[in-house]
């Protein structure tokens, strides 16, 4: 009995020991990719149970499991791994899985996350790191060259407007830019610059919404390229949409993180006209002799702002422009040699510096997450005395209140303060005009710095006479940047609030509120003593744009079938107002800038705009066995700007044929196709208009009729898109291909048609016209090398778009889009691509030879098309290399074709400033141009050099150039310190970057073709 008891005790002890060994305990570890970088967000699940967790920002996890249980690690784009929890500490290295790449989730219209494989339309994703590593200050311009079919004309660091076009121009008079959306918030991206600023006739560009997105806050970008992709947005996204998703605190990590990003950017003007250095200023090759204080001096023709003066000669002594002011004793009546200046135009500019600092804090636990960031951008422009300071505060939070309720929200406040943004184009304060169009070449810019006398009056080189310092045409450039200044302050707040209620796991409701609001205050000054009339102008713009949305969703899988669907409603309320006050007739007292200082009664104008749109829409996507998908959307809008409601629908489908094959070299293959309609809404107050109250005259109120008649039958333009596409992933994801072909037709173009002035209107608006865009987009990715330590990735983006204006209103064959300050005009012409540059051309004979008259001067034609601003194709090639912790990348951006007209080339030639006007001793020997006489014989007449140069004004083709270019758009170099060095720091990376380093293949080396346009409107290429 005793022995049996002892045996029972032994057995009991063994059982207890085994049970204790089988009890759960904490298992922790780190999950990384195949390069050793930690992977956040990896799902860790105990096999056969519902127990699971996710890795945190450092790839770390902790979970309870017995030694015999198996942990399943899964992550999008990686092979799932099963690891036995035999140890309390695990290190898991996951491997890429090309078979699962089609399961990647992307952001689509209305911010809805979808599996990319189910999409039947073209989208392209760009990682937020592309913006950060490239040192971009503008989140939109950074996309240039990175997205097939997207054309971006980017501003300088001083925050000008950004021109964006997807798949070509689709409207002659309406909006052509895609919708910009950040976390579901449609951002107003309106172009509120003056008409003169947009056509290059002076003024300042105060930027648009693209400048109010902090690149450091962006996690990813989805570009919805066409109607099928953006149909659910309705008319606002008829030109496509760019969706930005910001970084957020992801629930489940249970950790806090502080991140700091600092950088400095240097900017220089890298393309500028080449100026001649052989001749000085004036209209004659001789000096004026003037007796002053009994001595005879040589004096240049300072009243003429051209450089057809004497040839440089170091033995010639003359009195410079600054030798006539006794209070500057060192310069007074002091002669100097007639030579090229030591300090030329380039010495005026400085190296622009932009300092960026972003500090963010992220906190997340099992059920909530929050991220707060502050960013400061401080820019000193390349033009002296110009600055731009931007501060951005952003918060992004989410919380799971219960199993049924989840709330999310974000808010961003941006304050931008600009001082003295440079004036663009041909205007009184335009520096390019003063340097490259009208000037004198002997001017030393170091001497120009003494721009003001003790009494506050200006010292200008362009004095009316040696004894009259009044500026004839041009102010001293240092007077311009120090006295004729501007200030602007923009305060912007945008944000959203979202609540999700789950009735069941498949059936749930979403409520959203999106808001975008800003105010912009601008003050512009022209000082007493300037060549232009002294003035003060103040203006305020305010905007509010709110969207209220509700949706009911139903998502369900039935064996091999799946359904994703929702219905929704939306109300948009938009308000915009502008108030402007300006002095009249000059200013009474110097240095006092307010409206009460106006010489005569100051004037004011105001404008207010209010619109509302009510919408209902729906969506259904049906899938079969994860390889066949069909999607239908429909949206109905009731606009306050038109009298009838409008309806837009789309149909798309995708077939993943790789699911039906077992080819080892084919990892993924999909065919997609779609059809969609979307609108381009008209601006308000076009249905009816009662007149405008003008400034009173002698106490009587005046009213005026608008120049264009209203039309109560006006409706939005209609854009119909058909597209097909192919997606491939080959050879273990070494090669990827995405090809799209599209055909987009815009009908019901809103067109101003010539009216009868006798009835009070010059024009009437009508829905008439058709514009077509057909093209192909290709994105090719190649991974030539992939090892544990080294990877090399190549991305090639290519887009070719054929544009044609098929018809306008009956009897109307052309329509003026805009005009340059002089000569050239931009037209829409039926049967031709959008944007025909019209002007005078060379006369050619039947053999293609240019024809000259008996004097050897070109014979200009009547006004005709000199080419289109639409390019033949665009291309971008990105190379990304990584060796262990070192990264290197570069982006080449290319454009082929298109034309632009240069006012700078025209006037710079006319005024004798450009290099060609002094080449080959043209001024002494003249020039025989390569041409024939009207009878066909070879030209032998010697044409005076100045006559040849001044033919540039009057013969516009001489200043029209090919807009092709090849640019080294971006170079990046980065190094991430190893974890063993940085210890508890999550990540520490150093980067060097450069943007727009070089440009090749320029038709004229004096101008960047991208800078041949002003602002983001439809007037481009002038």
Coordinates of N, CA and C in Angstrom, one line a residue, residues 925-1012:
X925 N 29.6 94.5 -89.1 CA 29.6 93.9 -90.4 C 28.2 93.6 -90.9
X926 N 27.2 93.7 -90.1 CA 25.9 93.3 -90.6 C 25.7 91.8 -90.7
X927 N 24.7 91.3 -91.3 CA 24.4 89.9 -91.3 C 23.7 89.6 -92.7
X928 N 24.1 88.5 -93.2 CA 23.3 88.0 -94.4 C 22.6 86.7 -94.0
X929 N 21.3 86.8 -93.9 CA 20.5 85.7 -93.3 C 20.4 84.6 -94.4
X930 N 20.2 83.4 -93.9 CA 20.1 82.3 -94.8 C 18.6 82.3 -95.4
X931 N 18.5 82.8 -96.6 CA 17.1 83.0 -97.1 C 17.2 83.2 -98.7
X932 N 16.1 83.4 -99.3 CA 16.1 83.7 -100.7 C 15.2 84.9 -100.9
X933 N 15.4 85.6 -102.1 CA 14.6 86.7 -102.5 C 13.2 86.1 -103.0
X934 N 12.3 87.0 -103.2 CA 11.0 86.6 -103.6 C 11.0 85.9 -105.0
X935 N 12.1 86.2 -105.8 CA 12.2 85.5 -107.1 C 12.9 84.2 -107.0
X936 N 13.3 83.8 -105.8 CA 13.9 82.5 -105.6 C 15.4 82.4 -105.6
X937 N 16.0 83.6 -105.9 CA 17.5 83.6 -105.9 C 18.0 83.8 -104.5
X938 N 19.3 83.3 -104.3 CA 19.9 83.3 -102.9 C 20.1 84.8 -102.4
X939 N 19.8 85.0 -101.2 CA 19.9 86.3 -100.6 C 21.4 86.7 -100.4
X940 N 21.8 87.9 -100.9 CA 23.2 88.4 -100.7 C 23.2 89.7 -100.0
X941 N 22.1 90.2 -99.6 CA 22.0 91.6 -99.0 C 22.5 91.5 -97.6
X942 N 23.3 92.5 -97.2 CA 23.8 92.6 -95.9 C 22.8 93.5 -95.1
X943 N 22.3 92.9 -94.1 CA 21.3 93.6 -93.2 C 22.0 94.1 -92.0
X944 N 21.7 95.4 -91.7 CA 22.2 96.0 -90.5 C 21.9 95.1 -89.2
X945 N 22.8 94.9 -88.3 CA 22.6 94.1 -87.2 C 21.5 94.5 -86.3
X946 N 21.3 95.8 -86.1 CA 20.2 96.3 -85.2 C 18.9 96.1 -85.9
X947 N 18.8 96.3 -87.2 CA 17.6 96.1 -88.0 C 17.2 94.6 -87.8
X948 N 18.2 93.7 -88.0 CA 17.9 92.3 -87.8 C 17.3 92.0 -86.4
X949 N 18.0 92.5 -85.4 CA 17.6 92.2 -84.0 C 16.2 92.8 -83.7
X950 N 15.9 93.9 -84.3 CA 14.6 94.6 -84.0 C 13.5 94.0 -84.8
X951 N 13.8 93.1 -85.7 CA 12.7 92.4 -86.4 C 12.1 91.4 -85.5
X952 N 12.7 91.1 -84.3 CA 12.1 90.2 -83.4 C 10.7 90.7 -82.9
X953 N 10.6 92.0 -82.9 CA 9.3 92.6 -82.6 C 8.6 92.9 -83.9
X954 N 7.6 92.0 -84.2 CA 6.9 92.1 -85.5 C 7.0 90.8 -86.2
X955 N 8.0 90.0 -85.9 CA 8.1 88.7 -86.5 C 8.1 87.7 -85.4
X956 N 7.0 87.2 -84.9 CA 6.8 86.5 -83.7 C 7.5 85.1 -83.7
X957 N 7.6 84.5 -84.9 CA 8.2 83.2 -85.0 C 9.7 83.2 -84.5
X958 N 10.3 84.3 -84.6 CA 11.7 84.4 -84.1 C 11.9 84.2 -82.6
X959 N 10.8 84.3 -81.9 CA 10.8 84.1 -80.4 C 9.9 82.9 -80.0
X960 N 9.6 82.0 -80.9 CA 8.9 80.8 -80.6 C 9.8 79.6 -80.6
X961 N 9.8 78.8 -79.5 CA 10.8 77.8 -79.3 C 10.1 76.4 -79.0
X962 N 10.9 75.4 -79.3 CA 10.5 74.0 -78.9 C 10.5 73.9 -77.4
X963 N 9.5 73.3 -76.8 CA 9.4 73.2 -75.3 C 10.0 71.9 -74.8
X964 N 10.8 71.2 -75.6 CA 11.4 69.9 -75.2 C 12.5 70.2 -74.1
X965 N 12.7 69.2 -73.2 CA 13.7 69.3 -72.2 C 14.0 67.9 -71.7
X966 N 15.2 67.8 -71.2 CA 15.7 66.6 -70.4 C 16.3 67.2 -69.1
X967 N 15.7 66.8 -67.9 CA 16.1 67.4 -66.7 C 16.6 66.3 -65.7
X968 N 17.7 66.6 -65.0 CA 18.0 65.9 -63.8 C 17.2 66.5 -62.7
X969 N 16.0 65.9 -62.5 CA 15.0 66.5 -61.6 C 15.4 66.4 -60.1
X970 N 16.0 65.2 -59.8 CA 16.2 65.0 -58.4 C 17.4 64.0 -58.2
X971 N 18.2 64.2 -57.2 CA 19.2 63.3 -56.7 C 19.2 63.2 -55.2
X972 N 19.2 62.0 -54.7 CA 19.1 61.8 -53.2 C 20.2 60.8 -52.8
X973 N 20.7 61.1 -51.6 CA 21.7 60.2 -51.0 C 21.3 60.1 -49.5
X974 N 21.2 58.9 -49.0 CA 20.8 58.8 -47.6 C 21.5 57.7 -46.9
X975 N 21.7 57.8 -45.6 CA 22.3 56.8 -44.7 C 21.6 56.6 -43.4
X976 N 21.1 55.4 -43.1 CA 20.5 55.1 -41.9 C 21.4 54.5 -40.9
X977 N 21.6 55.1 -39.8 CA 22.6 54.5 -38.8 C 22.1 53.2 -38.3
X978 N 23.0 52.2 -38.1 CA 22.6 50.9 -37.6 C 22.0 51.0 -36.2
X979 N 21.1 50.1 -35.9 CA 20.4 50.1 -34.6 C 21.4 50.0 -33.4
X980 N 22.5 49.2 -33.7 CA 23.4 49.1 -32.6 C 24.1 50.4 -32.2
X981 N 24.1 51.3 -33.1 CA 24.7 52.6 -32.8 C 23.8 53.6 -32.1
X982 N 22.5 53.6 -32.6 CA 21.6 54.6 -32.1 C 20.8 54.1 -30.9
X983 N 21.0 52.9 -30.5 CA 20.4 52.4 -29.3 C 18.9 52.5 -29.2
X984 N 18.3 53.3 -28.3 CA 16.9 53.3 -28.1 C 16.2 54.2 -29.2
X985 N 16.9 54.9 -30.0 CA 16.3 55.7 -31.0 C 15.7 54.7 -32.1
X986 N 14.4 55.1 -32.5 CA 13.8 54.2 -33.5 C 14.4 54.2 -34.8
X987 N 14.9 55.4 -35.2 CA 15.5 55.5 -36.6 C 16.2 56.9 -36.6
X988 N 17.4 56.8 -37.3 CA 18.2 58.0 -37.4 C 18.8 58.0 -38.8
X989 N 18.3 58.9 -39.7 CA 18.8 58.9 -41.1 C 19.3 60.3 -41.5
X990 N 20.3 60.3 -42.2 CA 20.9 61.5 -42.8 C 20.7 61.5 -44.3
X991 N 20.3 62.6 -44.9 CA 20.0 62.6 -46.3 C 20.6 63.9 -47.0
X992 N 21.0 63.7 -48.2 CA 21.4 64.9 -49.0 C 20.5 64.8 -50.3
X993 N 20.1 65.9 -50.8 CA 19.2 65.9 -52.0 C 19.5 67.1 -52.8
X994 N 19.2 67.0 -54.0 CA 19.3 68.2 -54.9 C 18.1 68.1 -56.0
X995 N 17.5 69.2 -56.3 CA 16.4 69.2 -57.3 C 16.8 70.2 -58.4
X996 N 16.3 69.8 -59.6 CA 16.5 70.6 -60.8 C 18.0 71.0 -61.0
X997 N 18.8 70.0 -61.0 CA 20.3 70.3 -61.1 C 20.7 70.8 -62.5
X998 N 20.2 70.1 -63.5 CA 20.6 70.4 -64.9 C 19.5 70.3 -65.9
X999 N 19.6 71.0 -67.0 CA 18.6 70.9 -68.0 C 19.3 70.8 -69.4
X1000 N 18.9 69.8 -70.2 CA 19.6 69.6 -71.5 C 18.5 69.7 -72.6
X1001 N 19.0 69.7 -73.8 CA 18.1 69.6 -75.0 C 17.2 70.8 -75.1
X1002 N 17.6 72.0 -74.6 CA 16.8 73.2 -74.7 C 17.0 73.8 -76.0
X1003 N 15.8 74.2 -76.6 CA 15.9 74.9 -77.9 C 16.5 76.3 -77.8
X1004 N 16.2 77.0 -76.7 CA 16.9 78.2 -76.4 C 17.4 78.1 -75.0
X1005 N 18.7 78.2 -74.8 CA 19.4 78.0 -73.5 C 19.1 79.1 -72.5
X1006 N 18.3 80.2 -72.9 CA 18.0 81.3 -72.0 C 16.8 81.1 -71.2
X1007 N 16.1 80.0 -71.4 CA 14.8 79.9 -70.6 C 14.5 78.4 -70.4
X1008 N 14.0 78.1 -69.2 CA 13.4 76.8 -68.9 C 12.0 76.8 -69.4
X1009 N 11.7 75.8 -70.3 CA 10.4 75.8 -70.9 C 9.2 75.8 -69.9
X1010 N 9.5 75.2 -68.7 CA 8.5 75.1 -67.7 C 8.2 76.5 -67.1
X1011 N 9.1 77.4 -67.2 CA 8.9 78.7 -66.7 C 8.4 79.7 -67.7
X1012 N 7.9 79.2 -68.8 CA 7.4 80.0 -69.9 C 5.9 80.2 -69.7

